[in-house]
Amino acid sequence: VDTCQEVVSHCIRSETFGRNHFHENDFLGEGEPKSARCDDLESLKKRQCGVDNIENPRGSVVVNRNNPVTIRKKDVAEKLKPEQITQIQPQKLTLTLRSGEPQTFELKFKRAEDYPIDLYYLMDLSFSMKDDLENVKNLGTDLMREMQEITSDFRIGFGSFVEKTVMPYISTTPARLINPCTGNQNCTSPFSYKNVLKLTNKGDEFNRLVSQQQISGNLDSPEGGFDAIMQVAVCEEQIGWRNVTRLLVFSTDAGFHFAGDGKLGGIVLPNDGKCHLENNMYTMSHYYDYPSIAHLVQKLSDHNIQTIFAVTEEFQPVYKELKNLIPKSAVGTLSSNSSNVIKLIIDAYNSLSSEVILENGRLPEGVSISYKSVCKNGVVGTGENGRKCSNISIGDEVSFQISIESTSCPANNKPEVITIKPLGFNEEVEVVLNFICDCECAANGEPNSEECDEGNGTFECGACKCNDGRIGRTCECSKDEVRTEDLDANCRKDNGTDICSNNGDCVCGTCECKKRENPAEIYSGKYCECDNFNCDRSNNQLCGGHGRCECRKCVCDANYTGSACDCSLENSTCLAKNGQICNGRGTCECGICKCTNLKFQGPTCEICPTCPGVCTEHKDCVQCRAFNAGEKKDTCEEDCNYFQLIKVNDRDKLPQPTDQSFPLTHCKERDANDCWFYYTYAIRNETKEVYVVEILECPAGPDIIPIVVGVVAGIVLIGLALLLIWKLLMIIHDRREFAKFEKEKMNAKWDTGENPIYKSAVTTVVNPKYEGK
């Protein structure tokens, strides 16, 4: 890096600045470029750069104008002018920004009581609004009276609109141009927009002029209201807007035309967003297309106008979608004859004025802004919600924490100005942005310094900034006098082919190593052959996390060794529970046990899945020495002399684990006669000790009589139980059979017909002589 500007830019991207005023050349290592003087603060300190030689400028916030918010009462005799009222604090600040370091300041907002209001009533005068016009004729005085409850300084104006005066929006026949209505209706000629009354505090004048208005007509259903809104917004002088709260009431019972619809009438020029009122009439409706919604949003915001859409129920969905696109706007439902317009306006005003939304002007490239709001009752908002506070009453104070951050320097390195303002209000905060793009030490540079090869450069910030035509760390080379081939030869290691090991640039016969994206990774060495990031790794860490990488080799910390510093010289990790290294069954290598007995495993060679337990292992020897019994009875002297035996006469006298400072195991084993014996096994000072209870616990013989009596009694009881069960089952079976018989008996039916082969035994003979007397 040859120029100070490049060095400083790099410092800024690193979020720090480094300066070294040593005249010796021992600060920069071999192969390090001049830009290596710029680094983070801790790195510079580690490299023995003294605190006095480090330049580390910081950003700042300076409040230039900080007038307190106005506390104003309606009943006070003295009335302030609008420009004397302050609702936002502070009003001007100067921020000094350093790349990557945000600067934060607090902005307060407080709604002033009795704040002046300008209200312009813009009404659709197409034929469908005829009955609405009758109710609006007395709006001036009625609205003035109601608004006195809110402000003592209120002005009202009136304007009307219909449609563009070209086909197919209106009929252009001569008769229809004079009276666009059918039948006997008396209508005025169609027009685009007319400013009937500029803003005034005379309510009776409003009533008089509105009473003189006549309904007009057009052909299609959507109206040309966007043309009218644009003119109301941009024609400040003709409308009479003051720098106070500006309200625009848009009253209609129809939809709207927007940009592109003008093509139907052969109008293709986009709306220019300028004022075209002559004699209070919009004269360019036939020349310019309707404005777009985005264009309207921009102009309404630029002129601090809050819009109230007073529309009928039928078009509520359309205008609610439009409201979502226009900040600081509201939608109210207009009755069919506009009888509720005053209540609608007051409700909408209260809704709009209870919300404050901050917006900022265009930000310079590389500058970002963020908001955090602290609203009523301590409600905190961040992100997009950090721009606004709701439900603010008169006298309530809210605050915003605003952070501005720069990520780069502007191309011209000149101060920038941005504005922050609450939507719908005329006040704004001016923020001047200054950028730290250079080290202060650069201003104190020494031109033609002896430090730079006898005057061939400027010595600034501890390094040489070479004059034109000179190169090198101390400007010792001339571009015209030295051939590149000769210089490159000095940058090849061992006469190889790679210049600066392909990791740097050859400048005046000296290698200046490249910088990597990660500032912690550095190339170094006379030929840039070294680096601090290509050493061996362990556990995915450079030098195992226990050393530093120097020229591609690990320099290990104390108590570590190995090519990747992964071998610990500490043996504390190898200690088993019994205090022995690897449980006496292995060796400790690099802090890890290598078990020599293959039966044992685990981090300290204490786990033996195939081994018997300690108690089982020593059972036979304890039994033979204490009781002269067991499998090793005959070889006891030879096999079981490895421990010291101590006999006790009671289990309570055995050593307890809590009483010992060495591992102790309690054992309970059974001999061939089913007798239990108890002992403990411990290793103390490499001496194996066994404490054994000298009295065996043998089970007593069984009592035969109770067993026989019990068996006999059990057999008898089981027999009785079986008899009872059998008897119970038989009773249940008999009852079921009897019930079945009774049921079949009840259901039996006998045939009552005569037997065809039956002959009666009685024969009746009639006397032929009998006459019945």
Short mmCIF file of N, CA, C and O in Angstrom, two decimals, residues 52-101:
data_model
loop_
_atom_site.label_atom_id
_atom_site.label_comp_id
_atom_site.label_asym_id
_atom_site.label_seq_id
_atom_site.Cartn_x
_atom_site.Cartn_y
_atom_site.Cartn_z
N ASP A 52 1.02 5.71 23.62
CA ASP A 52 1.19 7.07 23.10
C ASP A 52 1.38 7.10 21.60
O ASP A 52 1.24 8.16 20.97
N ASN A 53 1.74 5.96 21.02
CA ASN A 53 1.98 5.91 19.58
C ASN A 53 0.80 5.34 18.82
O ASN A 53 0.91 5.05 17.63
N ILE A 54 -0.32 5.11 19.50
CA ILE A 54 -1.51 4.56 18.85
C ILE A 54 -2.54 5.65 18.68
O ILE A 54 -2.92 6.32 19.65
N GLU A 55 -2.97 5.84 17.46
CA GLU A 55 -4.03 6.81 17.19
C GLU A 55 -5.34 6.06 17.00
O GLU A 55 -5.47 5.22 16.12
N ASN A 56 -6.29 6.38 17.85
CA ASN A 56 -7.55 5.62 17.87
C ASN A 56 -8.73 6.61 17.99
O ASN A 56 -9.34 6.75 19.04
N PRO A 57 -9.04 7.35 16.91
CA PRO A 57 -10.10 8.36 17.00
C PRO A 57 -11.47 7.73 17.22
O PRO A 57 -11.74 6.62 16.76
N ARG A 58 -12.33 8.45 17.92
CA ARG A 58 -13.68 7.97 18.21
C ARG A 58 -14.70 8.95 17.65
O ARG A 58 -14.44 10.15 17.49
N GLY A 59 -15.89 8.42 17.36
CA GLY A 59 -16.98 9.27 16.91
C GLY A 59 -17.57 10.07 18.06
O GLY A 59 -17.26 9.85 19.23
N SER A 60 -18.46 11.01 17.72
CA SER A 60 -19.04 11.86 18.76
C SER A 60 -20.39 12.38 18.30
O SER A 60 -20.74 12.35 17.11
N VAL A 61 -21.17 12.87 19.28
CA VAL A 61 -22.47 13.51 19.04
C VAL A 61 -22.44 14.88 19.69
O VAL A 61 -22.17 14.99 20.89
N VAL A 62 -22.69 15.93 18.91
CA VAL A 62 -22.72 17.30 19.43
C VAL A 62 -24.09 17.89 19.11
O VAL A 62 -24.54 17.86 17.96
N VAL A 63 -24.77 18.39 20.14
CA VAL A 63 -26.08 19.03 19.96
C VAL A 63 -25.84 20.50 19.69
O VAL A 63 -25.29 21.23 20.54
N ASN A 64 -26.26 20.98 18.52
CA ASN A 64 -26.05 22.37 18.14
C ASN A 64 -27.22 23.27 18.52
O ASN A 64 -27.01 24.45 18.84
N ARG A 65 -28.43 22.76 18.44
CA ARG A 65 -29.61 23.56 18.83
C ARG A 65 -30.56 22.66 19.60
O ARG A 65 -30.98 21.62 19.11
N ASN A 66 -30.88 23.11 20.81
CA ASN A 66 -31.63 22.25 21.72
C ASN A 66 -32.69 23.05 22.47
O ASN A 66 -32.72 23.09 23.71
N ASN A 67 -33.58 23.70 21.73
CA ASN A 67 -34.66 24.45 22.36
C ASN A 67 -35.63 23.50 23.03
O ASN A 67 -36.02 22.49 22.44
N PRO A 68 -36.05 23.79 24.27
CA PRO A 68 -36.98 22.88 24.96
C PRO A 68 -38.36 22.89 24.29
O PRO A 68 -38.73 23.85 23.62
N VAL A 69 -39.08 21.78 24.47
CA VAL A 69 -40.43 21.70 23.90
C VAL A 69 -41.33 22.73 24.60
O VAL A 69 -41.14 23.06 25.77
N THR A 70 -42.30 23.23 23.85
CA THR A 70 -43.16 24.31 24.33
C THR A 70 -44.25 23.77 25.24
O THR A 70 -44.90 22.77 24.93
N ILE A 71 -44.44 24.45 26.36
CA ILE A 71 -45.57 24.17 27.25
C ILE A 71 -46.57 25.30 27.07
O ILE A 71 -46.33 26.44 27.51
N ARG A 72 -47.68 25.02 26.38
CA ARG A 72 -48.61 26.06 25.97
C ARG A 72 -50.00 25.76 26.49
O ARG A 72 -50.45 24.62 26.45
N LYS A 73 -50.69 26.77 26.99
CA LYS A 73 -52.04 26.61 27.52
C LYS A 73 -53.02 27.43 26.68
O LYS A 73 -52.73 28.53 26.23
N LYS A 74 -54.23 26.87 26.50
CA LYS A 74 -55.25 27.58 25.71
C LYS A 74 -55.72 28.84 26.40
O LYS A 74 -56.04 29.84 25.75
N ASP A 75 -55.81 28.79 27.74
CA ASP A 75 -56.40 29.90 28.46
C ASP A 75 -55.40 31.02 28.76
O ASP A 75 -55.72 31.99 29.44
N VAL A 76 -54.16 30.89 28.27
CA VAL A 76 -53.17 31.95 28.46
C VAL A 76 -53.43 33.06 27.46
O VAL A 76 -53.67 32.81 26.28
N ALA A 77 -53.36 34.29 27.95
CA ALA A 77 -53.70 35.43 27.08
C ALA A 77 -52.70 35.56 25.93
O ALA A 77 -53.08 35.81 24.79
N GLU A 78 -51.42 35.38 26.22
CA GLU A 78 -50.40 35.53 25.19
C GLU A 78 -50.42 34.34 24.23
O GLU A 78 -50.31 33.20 24.65
N LYS A 79 -50.60 34.61 22.97
CA LYS A 79 -50.64 33.56 21.95
C LYS A 79 -49.33 33.54 21.19
O LYS A 79 -48.83 34.59 20.77
N LEU A 80 -48.80 32.36 21.02
CA LEU A 80 -47.55 32.21 20.29
C LEU A 80 -47.81 32.02 18.81
O LEU A 80 -48.83 31.45 18.40
N LYS A 81 -46.87 32.46 18.01
CA LYS A 81 -46.94 32.20 16.58
C LYS A 81 -46.56 30.75 16.33
O LYS A 81 -45.83 30.15 17.12
N PRO A 82 -47.03 30.16 15.22
CA PRO A 82 -46.70 28.75 14.94
C PRO A 82 -45.20 28.48 14.94
O PRO A 82 -44.76 27.44 15.43
N GLU A 83 -44.41 29.41 14.40
CA GLU A 83 -42.97 29.18 14.34
C GLU A 83 -42.30 29.28 15.72
O GLU A 83 -41.12 28.93 15.87
N GLN A 84 -43.04 29.78 16.72
CA GLN A 84 -42.49 29.87 18.07
C GLN A 84 -42.79 28.62 18.91
O GLN A 84 -42.33 28.53 20.05
N ILE A 85 -43.54 27.70 18.36
CA ILE A 85 -43.93 26.49 19.09
C ILE A 85 -42.96 25.36 18.73
O ILE A 85 -42.67 25.12 17.56
N THR A 86 -42.45 24.70 19.75
CA THR A 86 -41.51 23.58 19.55
C THR A 86 -42.12 22.31 20.13
O THR A 86 -42.51 22.28 21.30
N GLN A 87 -42.18 21.26 19.30
CA GLN A 87 -42.71 19.97 19.75
C GLN A 87 -41.67 18.86 19.71
O GLN A 87 -41.92 17.76 20.20
N ILE A 88 -40.52 19.15 19.09
CA ILE A 88 -39.50 18.12 18.94
C ILE A 88 -38.15 18.69 19.39
O ILE A 88 -37.83 19.86 19.12
N GLN A 89 -37.36 17.90 20.11
CA GLN A 89 -36.11 18.33 20.70
C GLN A 89 -35.09 17.19 20.66
O GLN A 89 -35.46 16.05 20.95
N PRO A 90 -33.82 17.47 20.27
CA PRO A 90 -33.24 18.74 19.81
C PRO A 90 -33.60 19.03 18.36
O PRO A 90 -34.23 18.21 17.69
N GLN A 91 -33.13 20.18 17.88
CA GLN A 91 -33.47 20.59 16.52
C GLN A 91 -32.31 20.42 15.53
O GLN A 91 -32.55 20.27 14.34
N LYS A 92 -31.09 20.41 16.04
CA LYS A 92 -29.94 20.24 15.15
C LYS A 92 -28.82 19.54 15.91
O LYS A 92 -28.54 19.86 17.06
N LEU A 93 -28.17 18.58 15.23
CA LEU A 93 -27.05 17.85 15.81
C LEU A 93 -25.96 17.69 14.76
O LEU A 93 -26.23 17.71 13.55
N THR A 94 -24.75 17.48 15.26
CA THR A 94 -23.62 17.14 14.39
C THR A 94 -23.03 15.83 14.88
O THR A 94 -22.64 15.72 16.05
N LEU A 95 -23.00 14.83 14.01
CA LEU A 95 -22.47 13.52 14.34
C LEU A 95 -21.15 13.30 13.61
O LEU A 95 -21.06 13.55 12.40
N THR A 96 -20.16 12.87 14.35
CA THR A 96 -18.89 12.46 13.74
C THR A 96 -18.87 10.94 13.73
O THR A 96 -18.91 10.31 14.79
N LEU A 97 -18.85 10.37 12.54
CA LEU A 97 -18.99 8.93 12.38
C LEU A 97 -17.66 8.28 12.02
O LEU A 97 -16.94 8.74 11.13
N ARG A 98 -17.39 7.21 12.73
CA ARG A 98 -16.27 6.35 12.39
C ARG A 98 -16.85 5.03 11.90
O ARG A 98 -17.81 4.52 12.46
N SER A 99 -16.26 4.49 10.86
CA SER A 99 -16.82 3.30 10.24
C SER A 99 -16.99 2.18 11.26
O SER A 99 -16.07 1.85 12.00
N GLY A 100 -18.20 1.60 11.28
CA GLY A 100 -18.48 0.47 12.15
C GLY A 100 -18.83 0.86 13.58
O GLY A 100 -19.10 -0.02 14.39
N GLU A 101 -18.82 2.15 13.91
CA GLU A 101 -19.11 2.59 15.27
C GLU A 101 -20.38 3.45 15.25
O GLU A 101 -20.33 4.62 14.86
#
